[in-house]
């Protein structure tokens, strides 16, 4: 794997952690466990039995917490640190194998990638709750989990496709959040004008 492919793959692994911290860690750990990929030390610990069990337990908790309105917002607050850290670990673990990328820089790039996705997700969730009365939250969360799993698998198999997928989703989600906030701002301005 060349350095460019490794970096693209690192971004492709890190970004889905912004949607679900534990799913990309579990998939990557399992892929390393069966020998499909090699992870750089000390991050290769995520392929150990005890780490996979803990990650699986935390994934189960996140999957359920993220489907419940109000609880999902608390979950997003808690994961404001966890998701970027997971993205940093994934980027550093994968890109460290190819060499040429400083592990600290790799961690920072992964944290920024996952953190960017998390900010959009956390910003969109109140919009979804408000517009659907909370009914849409489980469906959106389920779609986020599917996208996170698919993007992680693609990052391991076809890295450039995973990066394009996550970039497109991030851009579309950011656009929707921006439009919603602009409409909300205009409504408030119109209400203030009427008063």
N, CA, C and O of each residue as an XYZ file, in Angstrom:
780
protein
N       0.854     -1.166      0.000
C       0.000      0.000      0.000
C       0.901      1.231      0.000
O       1.814      1.338      0.819
N       0.641      2.163     -0.925
C       1.440      3.389     -0.953
C       0.911      4.385      0.077
O      -0.147      4.179      0.672
N       1.654      5.450      0.273
C       1.300      6.416      1.321
C      -0.024      7.119      1.019
O      -0.807      7.377      1.933
N      -0.281      7.432     -0.258
C      -1.533      8.097     -0.628
C      -2.733      7.209     -0.308
O      -3.703      7.665      0.297
N      -2.668      5.955     -0.710
C      -3.761      5.021     -0.432
C      -3.943      4.842      1.065
O      -5.071      4.750      1.548
N      -2.838      4.792      1.802
C      -2.917      4.655      3.257
C      -3.591      5.837      3.911
O      -4.377      5.672      4.844
N      -3.289      7.034      3.427
C      -3.910      8.234      3.990
C      -5.398      8.277      3.657
O      -6.221      8.580      4.520
N      -5.741      7.977      2.415
C      -7.155      7.941      2.018
C      -7.899      6.891      2.839
O      -9.011      7.136      3.308
N      -7.290      5.735      3.010
C      -7.901      4.679      3.802
C      -8.048      5.114      5.261
O      -9.051      4.814      5.909
N      -7.039      5.824      5.768
C      -7.118      6.337      7.141
C      -8.289      7.279      7.321
O      -9.024      7.181      8.303
N      -8.468      8.203      6.365
C      -9.624      9.096      6.426
C     -10.924      8.305      6.309
O     -11.902      8.589      7.000
N     -10.918      7.298      5.416
C     -12.107      6.463      5.231
C     -12.475      5.672      6.463
O     -13.652      5.392      6.689
N     -11.479      5.300      7.274
C     -11.759      4.599      8.532
C     -12.152      5.568      9.640
O     -13.009      5.256     10.468
N     -11.535      6.729      9.656
C     -11.771      7.685     10.745
C     -13.139      8.355     10.653
O     -13.832      8.486     11.662
N     -13.528      8.774      9.470
C     -14.774      9.530      9.316
C     -16.007      8.782      9.828
O     -16.832      9.400     10.501
N     -16.176      7.488      9.546
C     -17.359      6.793     10.056
C     -17.429      6.750     11.589
O     -18.508      6.576     12.156
N     -16.290      6.907     12.251
C     -16.302      6.936     13.716
C     -17.030      8.169     14.233
O     -17.429      8.207     15.397
N     -17.209      9.182     13.380
C     -17.992     10.351     13.761
C     -19.475     10.055     13.843
O     -20.220     10.785     14.497
N     -19.912      8.990     13.184
C     -21.310      8.563     13.254
C     -21.525      7.571     14.388
O     -22.523      7.639     15.105
N     -20.589      6.658     14.542
C     -20.683      5.616     15.548
C     -19.249      5.248     15.928
O     -18.515      4.679     15.119
N     -18.861      5.568     17.135
C     -17.459      5.379     17.546
C     -17.042      3.916     17.544
O     -15.910      3.591     17.186
N     -17.932      3.053     17.934
C     -17.536      1.675     18.219
C     -17.625      0.747     17.029
O     -16.865     -0.218     16.959
N     -18.520      0.997     16.092
C     -18.694      0.107     14.943
C     -17.437      0.039     14.065
O     -17.000     -1.062     13.729
N     -16.839      1.180     13.682
C     -15.593      1.099     12.896
C     -14.447      0.444     13.678
O     -13.633     -0.280     13.104
N     -14.391      0.701     14.989
C     -13.354      0.046     15.804
C     -13.542     -1.470     15.807
O     -12.575     -2.221     15.684
N     -14.796     -1.916     15.948
C     -15.071     -3.357     15.969
C     -14.758     -4.000     14.618
O     -14.107     -5.044     14.566
N     -15.212     -3.391     13.538
C     -14.966     -3.958     12.205
C     -13.468     -4.005     11.911
O     -12.959     -5.005     11.406
N     -12.771     -2.923     12.230
C     -11.329     -2.874     11.989
C     -10.594     -3.887     12.863
O      -9.681     -4.571     12.400
N     -11.000     -3.978     14.131
C     -10.389     -4.959     15.028
C     -10.602     -6.387     14.541
O      -9.684     -7.206     14.587
N     -11.818     -6.685     14.073
C     -12.102     -8.023     13.545
C     -11.309     -8.294     12.265
O     -10.806     -9.400     12.065
N     -11.199     -7.279     11.396
C     -10.425     -7.438     10.155
C      -8.958     -7.731     10.471
O      -8.323     -8.549      9.805
N      -8.431     -7.061     11.487
C      -7.043     -7.325     11.899
C      -6.931     -8.695     12.551
O      -5.939     -9.399     12.367
N      -7.932     -9.062     13.297
C      -7.922    -10.348     14.005
C      -7.865    -11.519     13.032
O      -7.180    -12.508     13.292
N      -8.582    -11.413     11.910
C      -8.585    -12.520     10.936
C      -7.434    -12.399      9.933
O      -7.288    -13.241      9.048
N      -6.621    -11.351     10.075
C      -5.449    -11.197      9.214
C      -5.693    -10.463      7.913
O      -4.827    -10.453      7.039
N      -6.869     -9.844      7.765
C      -7.173     -9.109      6.533
C      -6.339     -7.837      6.426
O      -5.920     -7.449      5.335
N      -6.102     -7.194      7.565
C      -5.268     -5.991      7.601
C      -4.276     -6.121      8.744
O      -4.414     -6.975      9.620
N      -3.280     -5.261      8.716
C      -2.306     -5.195      9.790
C      -2.424     -3.813     10.414
O      -2.495     -2.809      9.704
N      -2.445     -3.761     11.741
C      -2.525     -2.499     12.457
C      -1.195     -2.208     13.134
O      -0.505     -3.124     13.582
N      -0.839     -0.942     13.206
C       0.409     -0.531     13.846
C       0.271     -0.628     15.364
O      -0.787     -0.343     15.926
N       1.352     -1.032     16.007
C       1.389     -1.036     17.470
C       1.444      0.416     17.933
O       2.027      1.242     17.231
N       0.893      0.752     19.028
C       0.195     -0.043     20.032
C      -1.287     -0.213     19.739
O      -2.015     -0.819     20.526
N      -1.742      0.330     18.593
C      -3.171      0.313     18.274
C      -3.680     -1.063     17.883
O      -4.890     -1.280     17.805
N      -2.761     -2.000     17.634
C      -3.180     -3.353     17.279
C      -3.888     -4.056     18.426
O      -4.429     -5.148     18.253
N      -3.885     -3.431     19.597
C      -4.579     -3.995     20.756
C      -6.086     -4.097     20.497
O      -6.764     -4.905     21.133
N      -6.620     -3.284     19.567
C      -8.067     -3.369     19.311
C      -8.475     -4.691     18.663
O      -9.665     -4.982     18.548
N      -7.493     -5.493     18.239
C      -7.825     -6.805     17.674
C      -7.732     -7.912     18.717
O      -7.952     -9.080     18.398
N      -7.410     -7.559     19.958
C      -7.334     -8.579     21.006
C      -8.744     -8.979     21.455
O      -9.699     -8.220     21.291
N      -8.851    -10.161     22.013
C     -10.155    -10.684     22.426
C     -10.842     -9.768     23.424
O     -12.015     -9.433     23.258
N     -10.115     -9.358     24.465
C     -10.751     -8.529     25.493
C     -11.180     -7.178     24.922
O     -12.239     -6.667     25.287
N     -10.376     -6.592     24.033
C     -10.744     -5.303     23.442
C     -11.983     -5.455     22.566
O     -12.880     -4.613     22.608
N     -12.038     -6.518     21.779
C     -13.206     -6.742     20.926
C     -14.472     -6.941     21.758
O     -15.546     -6.480     21.371
N     -14.354     -7.617     22.888
C     -15.509     -7.811     23.768
C     -15.980     -6.484     24.367
O     -17.180     -6.210     24.405
N     -15.047     -5.670     24.831
C     -15.397     -4.367     25.410
C     -16.001     -3.465     24.335
O     -17.012     -2.803     24.571
N     -15.379     -3.440     23.157
C     -15.895     -2.622     22.054
C     -17.298     -3.098     21.667
O     -18.180     -2.278     21.413
N     -17.509     -4.402     21.622
C     -18.832     -4.957     21.313
C     -19.880     -4.535     22.329
O     -21.006     -4.207     21.957
N     -19.523     -4.541     23.608
C     -20.445     -4.120     24.665
C     -20.770     -2.632     24.515
O     -21.934     -2.239     24.588
N     -19.742     -1.807     24.308
C     -19.960     -0.372     24.149
C     -20.756     -0.068     22.879
O     -21.555      0.868     22.861
N     -20.544     -0.846     21.826
C     -21.321     -0.698     20.598
C     -22.797     -0.984     20.859
O     -23.664     -0.253     20.381
N     -23.082     -2.027     21.604
C     -24.465     -2.375     21.932
C     -25.142     -1.240     22.689
O     -26.285     -0.890     22.396
N     -24.440     -0.666     23.659
C     -24.995      0.454     24.423
C     -25.262      1.642     23.505
O     -26.329      2.252     23.567
N     -24.284      1.971     22.647
C     -24.460      3.128     21.758
C     -25.597      2.910     20.770
O     -26.360      3.836     20.495
N     -25.720      1.715     20.240
C     -26.787      1.443     19.266
C     -28.153      1.702     19.887
O     -29.018      2.308     19.255
N     -28.352      1.247     21.120
C     -29.651      1.464     21.763
C     -29.832      2.909     22.205
O     -30.910      3.474     22.019
N     -28.813      3.514     22.779
C     -28.924      4.897     23.269
C     -29.178      5.873     22.128
O     -29.881      6.867     22.309
N     -28.621      5.601     20.972
C     -28.735      6.522     19.848
C     -30.097      6.455     19.154
O     -30.377      7.263     18.269
N     -30.933      5.515     19.538
C     -32.246      5.376     18.905
C     -33.351      6.060     19.707
O     -34.484      6.150     19.234
N     -33.048      6.538     20.897
C     -34.068      7.093     21.788
C     -33.956      8.623     21.794
O     -32.909      9.166     22.145
N     -35.046      9.324     21.401
C     -35.002     10.792     21.424
C     -34.629     11.312     22.819
O     -35.030     10.727     23.825
N     -33.890     12.372     22.877
C     -33.350     13.005     24.094
C     -32.136     12.237     24.604
O     -31.101     12.841     24.885
N     -32.245     10.915     24.728
C     -31.085     10.123     25.140
C     -30.008     10.204     24.061
O     -28.815     10.221     24.363
N     -30.444     10.256     22.792
C     -29.461     10.354     21.700
C     -28.664     11.657     21.780
O     -27.480     11.679     21.441
N     -29.294     12.728     22.218
C     -28.561     13.998     22.357
C     -27.553     13.919     23.499
O     -26.446     14.445     23.384
N     -27.924     13.272     24.591
C     -26.982     13.063     25.699
C     -25.836     12.171     25.225
O     -24.673     12.416     25.545
N     -26.176     11.141     24.465
C     -25.171     10.247     23.892
C     -24.199     11.023     23.002
O     -22.991     10.790     23.046
N     -24.733     11.948     22.190
C     -23.876     12.760     21.329
C     -22.946     13.650     22.148
O     -21.786     13.835     21.779
N     -23.438     14.196     23.244
C     -22.586     15.026     24.110
C     -21.449     14.188     24.689
O     -20.293     14.612     24.679
N     -21.775     13.013     25.188
C     -20.757     12.113     25.755
C     -19.733     11.739     24.696
O     -18.536     11.675     24.975
N     -20.204     11.495     23.487
C     -19.324     11.037     22.410
C     -18.576     12.167     21.694
O     -17.861     11.922     20.723
N     -18.741     13.395     22.174
C     -18.006     14.516     21.581
C     -16.496     14.310     21.698
O     -15.736     14.783     20.854
N     -16.072     13.619     22.724
C     -14.652     13.294     22.895
C     -14.350     11.900     22.343
O     -13.297     11.684     21.742
N     -15.260     10.965     22.542
C     -15.024      9.567     22.191
C     -14.925      9.359     20.684
O     -14.019      8.666     20.221
N     -15.837      9.943     19.912
C     -15.827      9.722     18.461
C     -14.565     10.261     17.789
O     -13.964      9.553     16.981
N     -14.140     11.497     18.096
C     -12.863     11.941     17.512
C     -11.680     11.081     17.956
O     -10.776     10.821     17.162
N     -11.676     10.640     19.211
C     -10.583      9.774     19.687
C     -10.579      8.453     18.924
O      -9.518      7.952     18.551
N     -11.762      7.889     18.691
C     -11.855      6.639     17.925
C     -11.349      6.855     16.500
O     -10.637      6.011     15.955
N     -11.717      7.987     15.898
C     -11.226      8.305     14.554
C      -9.720      8.449     14.523
O      -9.066      7.998     13.583
N      -9.163      9.081     15.556
C      -7.713      9.231     15.646
C      -7.010      7.899     15.772
O      -5.982      7.668     15.135
N      -7.559      7.025     16.589
C      -6.982      5.690     16.769
C      -7.023      4.910     15.451
O      -6.037      4.284     15.061
N      -8.162      4.953     14.777
C      -8.291      4.207     13.521
C      -7.327      4.715     12.453
O      -6.685      3.925     11.762
N      -7.231      6.030     12.325
C      -6.323      6.606     11.323
C      -4.880      6.240     11.647
O      -4.138      5.795     10.772
N      -4.483      6.427     12.907
C      -3.102      6.154     13.315
C      -2.778      4.668     13.219
O      -1.679      4.298     12.806
N      -3.719      3.823     13.596
C      -3.481      2.379     13.557
C      -3.283      1.885     12.141
O      -2.442      1.020     11.894
N      -4.041      2.420     11.222
C      -3.961      1.950      9.838
C      -2.809      2.605      9.082
O      -2.057      1.921      8.388
N      -2.664      3.915      9.210
C      -1.624      4.598      8.448
C      -0.233      4.324      9.002
O       0.752      4.451      8.276
N      -0.136      3.955     10.264
C       1.165      3.649     10.858
C       1.828      2.434     10.254
O       3.047      2.285     10.347
N       1.061      1.571      9.644
C       1.597      0.363      9.033
C       2.432      0.699      7.797
O       3.437      0.042      7.526
N       2.018      1.711      7.055
C       2.707      2.029      5.805
C       3.957      2.860      6.014
O       4.797      2.945      5.118
N       4.096      3.470      7.174
C       5.256      4.318      7.447
C       5.146      5.642      6.711
O       4.287      5.823      5.848
N       6.018      6.550      7.063
C       6.019      7.841      6.397
C       5.011      8.831      6.954
O       5.049     10.008      6.592
N       4.114      8.390      7.820
C       3.142      9.285      8.423
C       3.392      9.287      9.930
O       3.336      8.246     10.586
N       3.666     10.463     10.458
C       3.896     10.595     11.889
C       2.643     10.146     12.643
O       1.544     10.575     12.295
N       2.776      9.292     13.669
C       1.598      8.798     14.388
C       0.769      9.903     15.039
O      -0.458      9.812     15.083
N       1.430     10.946     15.543
C       0.687     12.048     16.168
C      -0.124     12.794     15.112
O      -1.291     13.122     15.331
N       0.502     13.062     13.962
C      -0.211     13.716     12.868
C      -1.377     12.846     12.402
O      -2.471     13.351     12.152
N      -1.139     11.539     12.286
C      -2.200     10.617     11.865
C      -3.356     10.651     12.861
O      -4.520     10.675     12.461
N      -3.041     10.654     14.154
C      -4.090     10.699     15.170
C      -4.885     11.998     15.051
O      -6.115     11.984     15.106
N      -4.190     13.110     14.891
C      -4.863     14.416     14.777
C      -5.750     14.454     13.536
O      -6.888     14.918     13.609
N      -5.250     13.976     12.403
C      -6.053     13.953     11.175
C      -7.299     13.089     11.346
O      -8.386     13.462     10.905
N      -7.136     11.941     11.984
C      -8.281     11.065     12.232
C      -9.284     11.693     13.181
O     -10.493     11.580     12.979
N      -8.782     12.357     14.221
C      -9.666     13.019     15.184
C     -10.435     14.151     14.510
O     -11.627     14.333     14.760
N      -9.752     14.909     13.654
C     -10.431     15.988     12.934
C     -11.485     15.441     11.965
O     -12.569     16.009     11.832
N     -11.161     14.351     11.302
C     -12.095     13.738     10.360
C     -13.356     13.251     11.080
O     -14.473     13.596     10.694
N     -13.167     12.456     12.118
C     -14.314     11.940     12.876
C     -15.043     13.068     13.591
O     -16.271     13.068     13.673
N     -14.282     14.035     14.111
C     -14.895     15.159     14.807
C     -15.774     15.993     13.894
O     -16.831     16.465     14.313
N     -15.349     16.179     12.650
C     -16.152     16.934     11.680
C     -17.476     16.234     11.410
O     -18.533     16.865     11.385
N     -17.407     14.931     11.211
C     -18.634     14.159     10.979
C     -19.519     14.205     12.220
O     -20.736     14.352     12.110
N     -18.916     14.082     13.392
C     -19.687     14.117     14.646
C     -20.401     15.462     14.818
O     -21.558     15.495     15.237
N     -19.726     16.565     14.501
C     -20.339     17.888     14.651
C     -21.587     17.998     13.766
O     -22.618     18.512     14.199
N     -21.486     17.519     12.544
C     -22.645     17.563     11.645
C     -23.750     16.653     12.169
O     -24.919     17.039     12.173
N     -23.393     15.454     12.608
C     -24.393     14.518     13.145
C     -25.078     15.107     14.374
O     -26.306     15.102     14.468
N     -24.290     15.611     15.307
C     -24.844     16.163     16.542
C     -25.671     17.421     16.262
O     -26.632     17.705     16.976
N     -25.299     18.170     15.228
C     -26.067     19.359     14.860
C     -27.359     19.016     14.142
O     -28.345     19.745     14.249
N     -27.358     17.916     13.416
C     -28.553     17.512     12.669
C     -29.581     16.810     13.546
O     -30.777     16.876     13.264
N     -29.141     16.147     14.591
C     -30.070     15.349     15.386
C     -31.184     16.185     16.028
O     -32.337     15.755     15.995
N     -30.900     17.357     16.610
C     -32.012     18.165     17.135
C     -32.994     18.589     16.040
O     -34.198     18.679     16.283
N     -32.482     18.848     14.842
C     -33.340     19.173     13.704
C     -34.273     18.009     13.400
O     -35.468     18.206     13.178
N     -33.733     16.814     13.389
C     -34.535     15.617     13.104
C     -35.570     15.405     14.200
O     -36.720     15.072     13.915
N     -35.167     15.597     15.447
C     -36.098     15.455     16.569
C     -37.224     16.476     16.466
O     -38.393     16.144     16.660
N     -36.864     17.725     16.157
C     -37.863     18.796     16.084
C     -38.834     18.594     14.921
O     -40.035     18.817     15.072
N     -38.325     18.177     13.773
C     -39.183     18.063     12.588
C     -40.007     16.774     12.564
O     -41.033     16.711     11.887
N     -39.570     15.752     13.294
C     -40.326     14.483     13.276
C     -40.939     14.148     14.632
O     -41.559     13.097     14.792
N     -40.770     15.033     15.600
C     -41.280     14.741     16.947
C     -40.562     13.571     17.591
O     -41.101     12.925     18.490
N     -39.347     13.294     17.136
C     -38.562     12.192     17.688
C     -38.807     10.855     17.014
O     -38.065      9.899     17.233
N     -39.844     10.787     16.197
C     -40.183      9.517     15.534
C     -39.109      9.126     14.521
O     -38.861      7.938     14.318
N     -38.469     10.103     13.886
C     -37.457      9.826     12.870
C     -36.098      9.441     13.425
O     -35.252      8.936     12.687
N     -35.871      9.671     14.714
C     -34.555      9.409     15.301
C     -34.081      7.968     15.145
O     -32.943      7.753     14.726
N     -34.913      6.965     15.467
C     -34.421      5.589     15.305
C     -34.061      5.244     13.865
O     -33.075      4.551     13.618
N     -34.856      5.724     12.920
C     -34.576      5.433     11.509
C     -33.271      6.099     11.077
O     -32.435      5.469     10.429
N     -33.098      7.364     11.433
C     -31.877      8.076     11.072
C     -30.669      7.415     11.731
O     -29.622      7.267     11.100
N     -30.806      7.022     12.980
C     -29.711      6.354     13.682
C     -29.361      5.028     13.010
O     -28.186      4.687     12.876
N     -30.372      4.290     12.595
C     -30.145      3.018     11.902
C     -29.392      3.258     10.589
O     -28.465      2.519     10.259
N     -29.791      4.283      9.849
C     -29.111      4.610      8.592
C     -27.666      5.021      8.878
O     -26.757      4.634      8.143
N     -27.448      5.800      9.936
C     -26.087      6.192     10.311
C     -25.226      4.962     10.614
O     -24.060      4.905     10.223
N     -25.800      3.986     11.308
C     -25.056      2.760     11.618
C     -24.698      1.996     10.352
O     -23.585      1.487     10.220
N     -25.642      1.917      9.424
C     -25.387      1.228      8.151
C     -24.293      1.953      7.377
O     -23.376      1.316      6.857
N     -24.381      3.278      7.294
C     -23.371      4.070      6.576
C     -22.005      3.900      7.230
O     -20.995      3.749      6.543
N     -21.980      3.924      8.563
C     -20.719      3.764      9.288
C     -20.084      2.406      8.987
O     -18.884      2.322      8.725
N     -20.885      1.352      9.025
C     -20.372      0.008      8.745
C     -19.925     -0.116      7.292
O     -18.847     -0.643      7.014
N     -20.746      0.367      6.371
C     -20.421      0.282      4.949
C     -19.155      1.069      4.617
O     -18.281      0.582      3.899
N     -19.064      2.292      5.149
C     -17.880      3.122      4.878
C     -16.621      2.490      5.465
O     -15.554      2.565      4.855
N     -16.728      1.875      6.627
C     -15.572      1.211      7.240
C     -15.113      0.040      6.385
O     -13.919     -0.120      6.134
N     -16.050     -0.769      5.942
C     -15.709     -1.915      5.096
C     -15.102     -1.440      3.780
O     -14.111     -1.997      3.308
N     -15.705     -0.403      3.189
C     -15.155      0.142      1.949
C     -13.745      0.692      2.157
O     -12.883      0.537      1.292
N     -13.509      1.333      3.303
C     -12.171      1.879      3.586
C     -11.125      0.780      3.657
O      -9.959      1.003      3.334
N     -11.540     -0.400      4.078
C     -10.606     -1.525      4.158
C     -10.401     -2.185      2.794
O      -9.341     -2.753      2.530
N     -11.413     -2.111      1.932
C     -11.358     -2.807      0.650
C     -11.068     -1.849     -0.519
O     -10.179     -2.110     -1.330
N     -11.820     -0.743     -0.599
C     -11.678      0.243     -1.677
C     -11.615      1.635     -1.035
O     -12.620      2.344     -0.997
N     -10.452      2.023     -0.538
C     -10.340      3.250      0.266
C     -10.859      4.527     -0.400
O     -11.508      5.340      0.258
N     -10.590      4.710     -1.661
C     -10.999      5.950     -2.323
C     -12.517      6.067     -2.356
O     -13.055      7.166     -2.219
N     -13.207      4.954     -2.536
C     -14.669      4.960     -2.564
C     -15.227      5.336     -1.190
O     -16.214      6.067     -1.102
N     -14.611      4.848     -0.135
C     -15.053      5.185      1.222
C     -14.877      6.673      1.494
O     -15.754      7.307      2.080
N     -13.756      7.228      1.073
C     -13.501      8.655      1.283
C     -14.516      9.505      0.520
O     -15.009     10.502      1.047
N     -14.830      9.118     -0.713
C     -15.819      9.845     -1.511
C     -17.198      9.736     -0.866
O     -17.920     10.730     -0.783
N     -17.570      8.541     -0.410
C     -18.862      8.331      0.237
C     -19.004      9.217      1.466
O     -20.005      9.919      1.604
N     -18.021      9.198      2.360
C     -18.115      9.974      3.587
C     -18.065     11.472      3.295
O     -18.770     12.244      3.946
N     -17.258     11.894      2.342
C     -17.203     13.306      1.976
C     -18.529     13.806      1.434
O     -18.973     14.902      1.775
N     -19.155     13.007      0.595
C     -20.450     13.367      0.020
C     -21.524     13.447      1.095
O     -22.305     14.398      1.129
N     -21.564     12.463      1.960
C     -22.565     12.448      3.038
C     -22.365     13.639      3.962
O     -23.331     14.291      4.360
N     -21.128     13.920      4.301
C     -20.828     15.052      5.178
C     -21.263     16.370      4.529
O     -21.863     17.217      5.189
N     -20.965     16.540      3.251
C     -21.333     17.777      2.557
C     -22.846     17.946      2.478
O     -23.362     19.040      2.706
N     -23.558     16.870      2.156
C     -25.018     16.942      2.053
C     -25.630     17.225      3.423
O     -26.522     18.065      3.539
N     -25.166     16.540      4.450
C     -25.702     16.760      5.798
C     -25.427     18.179      6.270
O     -26.305     18.817      6.850
N     -24.225     18.680      6.030
C     -23.881     20.048      6.433
C     -24.768     21.055      5.702
O     -25.197     22.046      6.293
N     -25.044     20.809      4.426
C     -25.901     21.694      3.647
C     -27.311     21.720      4.228
O     -27.899     22.792      4.367
N     -27.866     20.544      4.570
C     -29.203     20.489      5.156
C     -29.261     21.214      6.494
O     -30.213     21.950      6.754
N     -28.266     21.020      7.337
C     -28.224     21.711      8.638
C     -28.144     23.215      8.418
O     -28.854     23.973      9.080
N     -27.298     23.655      7.506
C     -27.160     25.080      7.214
C     -28.480     25.666      6.723
O     -28.897     26.731      7.177
N     -29.140     24.965      5.788
C     -30.430     25.449      5.271
C     -31.466     25.529      6.364
O     -32.211     26.508      6.424
N     -31.542     24.541      7.228
C     -32.515     24.538      8.323
C     -32.265     25.724      9.252
O     -33.203     26.406      9.664
N     -31.004     25.964      9.577
C     -30.678     27.090     10.471
C     -30.994     28.423      9.806
O     -31.457     29.343     10.480
N     -30.757     28.553      8.508
C     -31.080     29.794      7.796
C     -32.582     30.033      7.790
O     -33.031     31.156      8.022
N     -33.365     28.990      7.528
C     -34.831     29.135      7.547
C     -35.321     29.514      8.932
O     -36.200     30.363      9.081
N     -34.751     28.882      9.935
C     -35.128     29.176     11.318
C     -34.788     30.627     11.668
O     -35.573     31.313     12.324
N     -33.634     31.082     11.235
C     -33.208     32.465     11.484
C     -34.158     33.446     10.801
O     -34.535     34.458     11.392
N     -34.547     33.150      9.555
C     -35.468     34.026      8.829
C     -36.848     34.061      9.486
O     -37.486     35.113      9.530
N     -37.314     32.916      9.996
C     -38.603     32.887     10.691
C     -38.563     33.741     11.944
O     -39.507     34.475     12.235
N     -37.457     33.643     12.694
C     -37.327     34.458     13.902
C     -37.284     35.931     13.559
O     -37.892     36.747     14.251
N     -36.569     36.283     12.495
C     -36.511     37.678     12.067
C     -37.896     38.169     11.646
O     -38.279     39.297     11.959
N     -38.642     37.325     10.939
C     -39.992     37.693     10.515
C     -40.907     37.857     11.724
O     -41.726     38.775     11.754
N     -40.780     36.984     12.719
C     -41.587     37.100     13.931
C     -41.226     38.359     14.708
O     -42.108     39.029     15.246
N     -39.959     38.680     14.770
C     -39.532     39.899     15.464
C     -40.035     41.147     14.754
O     -40.363     42.144     15.397
N     -40.095     41.090     13.424
C     -40.597     42.220     12.648
C     -42.077     42.433     12.895
O     -42.535     43.574     12.960
N     -42.836     41.346     13.033
C     -44.265     41.430     13.273
C     -44.594     41.951     14.670
O     -45.666     42.517     14.888
N     -43.688     41.762     15.600
C     -43.985     42.153     16.985
C     -43.740     43.579     17.227
O     -43.942     44.060     18.342
